[in-house]
Tab-separated table of C-alpha atoms in Angstrom:
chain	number	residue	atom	x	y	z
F	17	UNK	CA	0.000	0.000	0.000
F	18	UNK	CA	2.910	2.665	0.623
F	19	UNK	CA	4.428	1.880	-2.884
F	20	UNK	CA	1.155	2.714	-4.122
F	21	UNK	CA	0.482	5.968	-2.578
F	22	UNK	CA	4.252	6.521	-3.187
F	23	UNK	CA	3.099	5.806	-7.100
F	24	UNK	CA	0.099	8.165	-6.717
F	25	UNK	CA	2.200	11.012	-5.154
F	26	UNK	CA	4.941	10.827	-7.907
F	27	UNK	CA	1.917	10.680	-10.902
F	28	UNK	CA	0.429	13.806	-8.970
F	29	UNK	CA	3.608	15.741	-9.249
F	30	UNK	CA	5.252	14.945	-12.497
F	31	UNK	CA	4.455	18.145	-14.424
F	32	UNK	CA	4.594	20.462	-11.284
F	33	UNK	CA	8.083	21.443	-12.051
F	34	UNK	CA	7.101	22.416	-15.485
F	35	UNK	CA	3.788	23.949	-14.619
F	36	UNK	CA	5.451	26.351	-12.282
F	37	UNK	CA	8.417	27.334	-14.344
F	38	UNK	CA	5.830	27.979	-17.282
F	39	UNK	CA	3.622	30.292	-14.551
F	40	UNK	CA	6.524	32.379	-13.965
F	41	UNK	CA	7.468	33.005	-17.558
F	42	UNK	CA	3.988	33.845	-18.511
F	43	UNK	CA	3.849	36.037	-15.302
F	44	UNK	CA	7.291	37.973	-16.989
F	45	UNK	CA	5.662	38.091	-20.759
F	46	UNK	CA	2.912	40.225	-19.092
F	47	UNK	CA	5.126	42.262	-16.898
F	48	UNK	CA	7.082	43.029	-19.870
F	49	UNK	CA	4.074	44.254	-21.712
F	50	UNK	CA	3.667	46.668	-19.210
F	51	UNK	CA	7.312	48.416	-19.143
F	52	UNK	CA	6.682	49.239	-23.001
F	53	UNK	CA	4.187	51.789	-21.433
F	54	UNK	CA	5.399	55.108	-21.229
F	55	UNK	CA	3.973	57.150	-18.257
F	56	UNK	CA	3.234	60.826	-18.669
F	57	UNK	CA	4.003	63.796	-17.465
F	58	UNK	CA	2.245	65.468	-14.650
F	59	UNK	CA	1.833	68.510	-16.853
F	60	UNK	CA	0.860	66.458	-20.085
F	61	UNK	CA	-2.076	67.739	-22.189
F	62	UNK	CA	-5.389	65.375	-22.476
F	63	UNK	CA	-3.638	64.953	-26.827
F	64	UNK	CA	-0.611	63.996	-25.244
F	65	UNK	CA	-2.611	61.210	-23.335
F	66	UNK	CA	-4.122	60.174	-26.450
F	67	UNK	CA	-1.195	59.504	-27.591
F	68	UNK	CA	-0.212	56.302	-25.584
F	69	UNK	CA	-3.738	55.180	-26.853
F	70	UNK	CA	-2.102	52.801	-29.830
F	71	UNK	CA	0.187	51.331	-27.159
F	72	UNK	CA	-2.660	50.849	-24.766
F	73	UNK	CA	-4.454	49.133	-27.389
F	74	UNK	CA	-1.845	46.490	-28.446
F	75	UNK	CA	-1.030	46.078	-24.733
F	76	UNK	CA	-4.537	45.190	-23.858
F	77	UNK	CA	-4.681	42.502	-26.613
F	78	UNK	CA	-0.983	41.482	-26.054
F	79	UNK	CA	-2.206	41.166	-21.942
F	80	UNK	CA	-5.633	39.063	-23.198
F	81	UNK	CA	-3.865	36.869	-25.401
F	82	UNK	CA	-0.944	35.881	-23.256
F	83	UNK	CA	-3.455	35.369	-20.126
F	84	UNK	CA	-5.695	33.217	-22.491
F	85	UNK	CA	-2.886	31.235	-23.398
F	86	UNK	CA	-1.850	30.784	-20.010
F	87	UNK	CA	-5.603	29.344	-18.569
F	88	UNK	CA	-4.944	27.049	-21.778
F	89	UNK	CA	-1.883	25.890	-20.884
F	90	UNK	CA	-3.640	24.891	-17.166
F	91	UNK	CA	-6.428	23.591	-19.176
F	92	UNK	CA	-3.671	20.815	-21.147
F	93	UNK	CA	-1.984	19.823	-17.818
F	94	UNK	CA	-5.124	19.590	-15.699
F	95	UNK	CA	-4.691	15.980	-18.627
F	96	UNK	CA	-0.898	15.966	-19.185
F	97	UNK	CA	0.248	13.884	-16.021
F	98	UNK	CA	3.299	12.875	-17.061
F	99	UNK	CA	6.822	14.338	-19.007
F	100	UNK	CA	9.535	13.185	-21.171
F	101	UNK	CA	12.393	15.336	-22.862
F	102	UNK	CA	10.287	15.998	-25.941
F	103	UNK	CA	7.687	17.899	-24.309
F	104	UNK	CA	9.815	19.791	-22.124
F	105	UNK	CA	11.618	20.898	-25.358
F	106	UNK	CA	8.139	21.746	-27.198
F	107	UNK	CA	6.950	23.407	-23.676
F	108	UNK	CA	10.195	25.474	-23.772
F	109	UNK	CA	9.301	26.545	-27.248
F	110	UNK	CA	6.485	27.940	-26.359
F	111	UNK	CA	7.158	29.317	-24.265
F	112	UNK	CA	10.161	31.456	-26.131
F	113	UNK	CA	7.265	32.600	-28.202
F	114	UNK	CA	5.312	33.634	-25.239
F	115	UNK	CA	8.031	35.555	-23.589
F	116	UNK	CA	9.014	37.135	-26.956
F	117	UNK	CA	5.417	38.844	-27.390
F	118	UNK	CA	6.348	42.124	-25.653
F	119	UNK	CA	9.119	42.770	-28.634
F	120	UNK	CA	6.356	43.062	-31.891
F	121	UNK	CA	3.420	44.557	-29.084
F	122	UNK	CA	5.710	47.085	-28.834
F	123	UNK	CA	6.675	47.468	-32.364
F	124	UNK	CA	2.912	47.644	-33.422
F	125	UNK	CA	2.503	50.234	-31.498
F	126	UNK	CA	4.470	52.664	-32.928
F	127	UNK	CA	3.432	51.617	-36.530
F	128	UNK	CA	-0.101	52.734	-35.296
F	129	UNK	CA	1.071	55.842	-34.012
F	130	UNK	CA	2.834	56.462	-37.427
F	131	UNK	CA	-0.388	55.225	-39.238
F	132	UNK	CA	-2.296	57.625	-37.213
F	133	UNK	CA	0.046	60.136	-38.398
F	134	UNK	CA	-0.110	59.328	-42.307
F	135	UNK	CA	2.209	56.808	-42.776
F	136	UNK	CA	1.387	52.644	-43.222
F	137	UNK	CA	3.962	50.047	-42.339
F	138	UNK	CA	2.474	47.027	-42.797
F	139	UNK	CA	5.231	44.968	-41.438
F	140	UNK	CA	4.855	45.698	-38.036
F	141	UNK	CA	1.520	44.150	-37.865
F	142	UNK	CA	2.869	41.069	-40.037
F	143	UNK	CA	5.237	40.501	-37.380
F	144	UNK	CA	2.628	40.719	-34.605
F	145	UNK	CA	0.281	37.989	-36.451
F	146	UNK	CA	2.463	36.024	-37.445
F	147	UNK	CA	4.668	35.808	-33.571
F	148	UNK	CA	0.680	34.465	-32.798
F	149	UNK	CA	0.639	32.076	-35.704
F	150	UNK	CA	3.682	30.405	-34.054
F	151	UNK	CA	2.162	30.566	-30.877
F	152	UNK	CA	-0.432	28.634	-32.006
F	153	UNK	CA	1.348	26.212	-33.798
F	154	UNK	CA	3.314	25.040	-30.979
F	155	UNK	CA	0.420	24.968	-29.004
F	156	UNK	CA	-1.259	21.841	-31.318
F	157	UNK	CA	2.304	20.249	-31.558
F	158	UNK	CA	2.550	20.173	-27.730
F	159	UNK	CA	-1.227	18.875	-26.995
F	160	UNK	CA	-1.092	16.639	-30.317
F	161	UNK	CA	2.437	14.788	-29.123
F	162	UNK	CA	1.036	14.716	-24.860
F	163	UNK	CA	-2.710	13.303	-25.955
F	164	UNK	CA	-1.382	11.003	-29.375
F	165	UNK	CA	-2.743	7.539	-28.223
F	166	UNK	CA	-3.046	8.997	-24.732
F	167	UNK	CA	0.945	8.944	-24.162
F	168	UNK	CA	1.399	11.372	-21.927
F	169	UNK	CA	-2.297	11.815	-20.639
F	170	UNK	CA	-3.873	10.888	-17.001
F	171	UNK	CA	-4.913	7.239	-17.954
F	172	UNK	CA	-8.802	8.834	-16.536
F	173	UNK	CA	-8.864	11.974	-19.071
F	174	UNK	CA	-12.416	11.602	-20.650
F	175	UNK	CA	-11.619	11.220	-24.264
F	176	UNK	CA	-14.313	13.306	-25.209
F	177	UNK	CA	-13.049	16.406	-23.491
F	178	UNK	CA	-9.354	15.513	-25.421
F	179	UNK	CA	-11.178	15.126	-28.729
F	180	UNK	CA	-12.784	18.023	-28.051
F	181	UNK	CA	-9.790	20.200	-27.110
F	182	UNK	CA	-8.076	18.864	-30.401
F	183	UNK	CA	-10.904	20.239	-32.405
F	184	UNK	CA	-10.818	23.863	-30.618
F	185	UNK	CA	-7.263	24.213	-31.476
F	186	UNK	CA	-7.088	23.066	-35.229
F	187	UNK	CA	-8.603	26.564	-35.559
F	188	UNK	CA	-5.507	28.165	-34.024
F	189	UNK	CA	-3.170	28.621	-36.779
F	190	UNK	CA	-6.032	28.706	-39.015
F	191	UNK	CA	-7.606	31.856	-37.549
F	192	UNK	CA	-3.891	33.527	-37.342
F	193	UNK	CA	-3.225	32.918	-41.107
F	194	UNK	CA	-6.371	34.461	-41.675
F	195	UNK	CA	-5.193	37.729	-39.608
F	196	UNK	CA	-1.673	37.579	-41.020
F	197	UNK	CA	-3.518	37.782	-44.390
F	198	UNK	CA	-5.874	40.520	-43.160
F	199	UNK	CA	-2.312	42.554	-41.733
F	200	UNK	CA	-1.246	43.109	-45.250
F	201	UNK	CA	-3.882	45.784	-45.762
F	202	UNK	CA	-5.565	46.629	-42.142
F	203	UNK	CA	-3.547	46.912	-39.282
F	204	UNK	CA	-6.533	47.707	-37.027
F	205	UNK	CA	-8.462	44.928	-38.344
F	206	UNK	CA	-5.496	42.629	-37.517
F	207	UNK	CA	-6.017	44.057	-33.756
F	208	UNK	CA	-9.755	43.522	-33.807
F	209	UNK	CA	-9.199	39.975	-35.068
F	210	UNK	CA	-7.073	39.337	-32.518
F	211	UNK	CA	-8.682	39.908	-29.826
F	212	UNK	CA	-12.002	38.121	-31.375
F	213	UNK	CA	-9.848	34.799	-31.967
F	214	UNK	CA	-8.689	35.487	-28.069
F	215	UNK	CA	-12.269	35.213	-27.005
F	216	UNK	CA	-12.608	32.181	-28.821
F	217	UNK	CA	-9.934	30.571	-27.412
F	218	UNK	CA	-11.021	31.608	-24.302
F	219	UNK	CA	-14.531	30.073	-23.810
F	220	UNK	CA	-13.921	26.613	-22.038
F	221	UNK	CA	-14.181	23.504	-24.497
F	222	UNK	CA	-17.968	21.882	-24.881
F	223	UNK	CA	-18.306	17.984	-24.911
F	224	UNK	CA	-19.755	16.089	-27.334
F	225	UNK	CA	-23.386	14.364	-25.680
F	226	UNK	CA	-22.762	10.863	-24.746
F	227	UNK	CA	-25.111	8.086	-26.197
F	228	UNK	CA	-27.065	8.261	-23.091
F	229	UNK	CA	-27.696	11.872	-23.287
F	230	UNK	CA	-28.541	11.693	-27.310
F	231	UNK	CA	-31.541	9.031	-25.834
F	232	UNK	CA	-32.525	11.202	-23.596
F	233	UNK	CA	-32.953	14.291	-25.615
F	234	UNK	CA	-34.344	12.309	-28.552
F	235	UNK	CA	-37.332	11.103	-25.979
């Protein structure tokens, strides 16, 4: 009976490790955001105020997109219970991409404020959706390699709720190559879209009825 809880306790705490170092460089990626924030003068006019508006703007959905990926990321190891080298490697990926989200948020800003001003560089916003495109892509890579035949999943993870996680995030890269397109002409629109694929991502997974529940709505 010991070397059984002793089992348990190690199964419980395999990720933790990797959990908590991932916490703490999502809680950086949205610190960072925030130093790209230049704070006013006391004597600064209401137009000067406006001015950090464009920066405000990417921060926000910079800030919503990293926190969304981070409740996802608790969502995939409240089912990942165990590690090998691979996923580490694909988690650290990630999370390079997560960390590295401050650099183009900050860069899209000051396109804005130069295509508030006249002037349209498209690249900025290219770089922005496409930093997210990545994102997304190692997001599938990671879940697809943990839940592939269940290798790295709790051996009780309803396979519904894995099926249905899979489906969600198909849409991932597909929804940023969509925005990447849409950056080439409307760098607001690329903002927008964003923050409307953030939502989407952040509504919590629905599971398919079992064959029980199909009866019992038929009736």
């Amino acid at each position: 009976m010991y070397t059984v809880c002793m089992d348990t306790m190690k199964e419980g705490k395999e990720t933790g490790r990797l959990e908590a170092f991932s916490d703490g460089v999502f809680s950086v990626a949205i610190t960072l955001l925030v130093l790209n924030i230049k704070i006013p003068a006391a004597d600064a006019s209401p137009i000067q105020l406006l001015g950090e508006g464009p920066m405000l703007l990417a921060y926000v959905t910079s800030f919503a997109t990293i926190g969304v990926m981070w409740i996802n990321h608790h969502r995939l190891f409240t089912y990942i219970k165990r590690t090998d080298t691979v996923l580490l490697l694909l988690n650290l990926l990630l999370l390079a991409i997560i960390v590295f989200i401050p650099v183009p948020t900050a860069f899209l800003a000051d396109a804005i404020n130069k295509f508030l001003d006249g002037a349209d560089y498209p690249t900025a916003a290219l770089v922005y959706s496409a930093t997210f495109f990545l994102m997304a892509t190692c997001f599938n890579v990671l879940w697809f390699y943990a839940s592939y035949k269940g290798r790295l999943l709790d051996t009780k993870a309803d396979p519904r709720a894995v099926q249905a996680i899979s489906r969600q995030y198909r849409f991932g890269p597909l929804f940023y190559v969509l925005i990447f397109a849409v950056a080439w002409f409307n760098m607001l629109a690329c903002i927008i879209l964003t923050l409307i694929s953030t939502l989407f991502f952040a509504m919590p997974v629905r599971l398919p009825p079992t064959a029980s529940e199909k009866g019992e709505i038929s009736h």
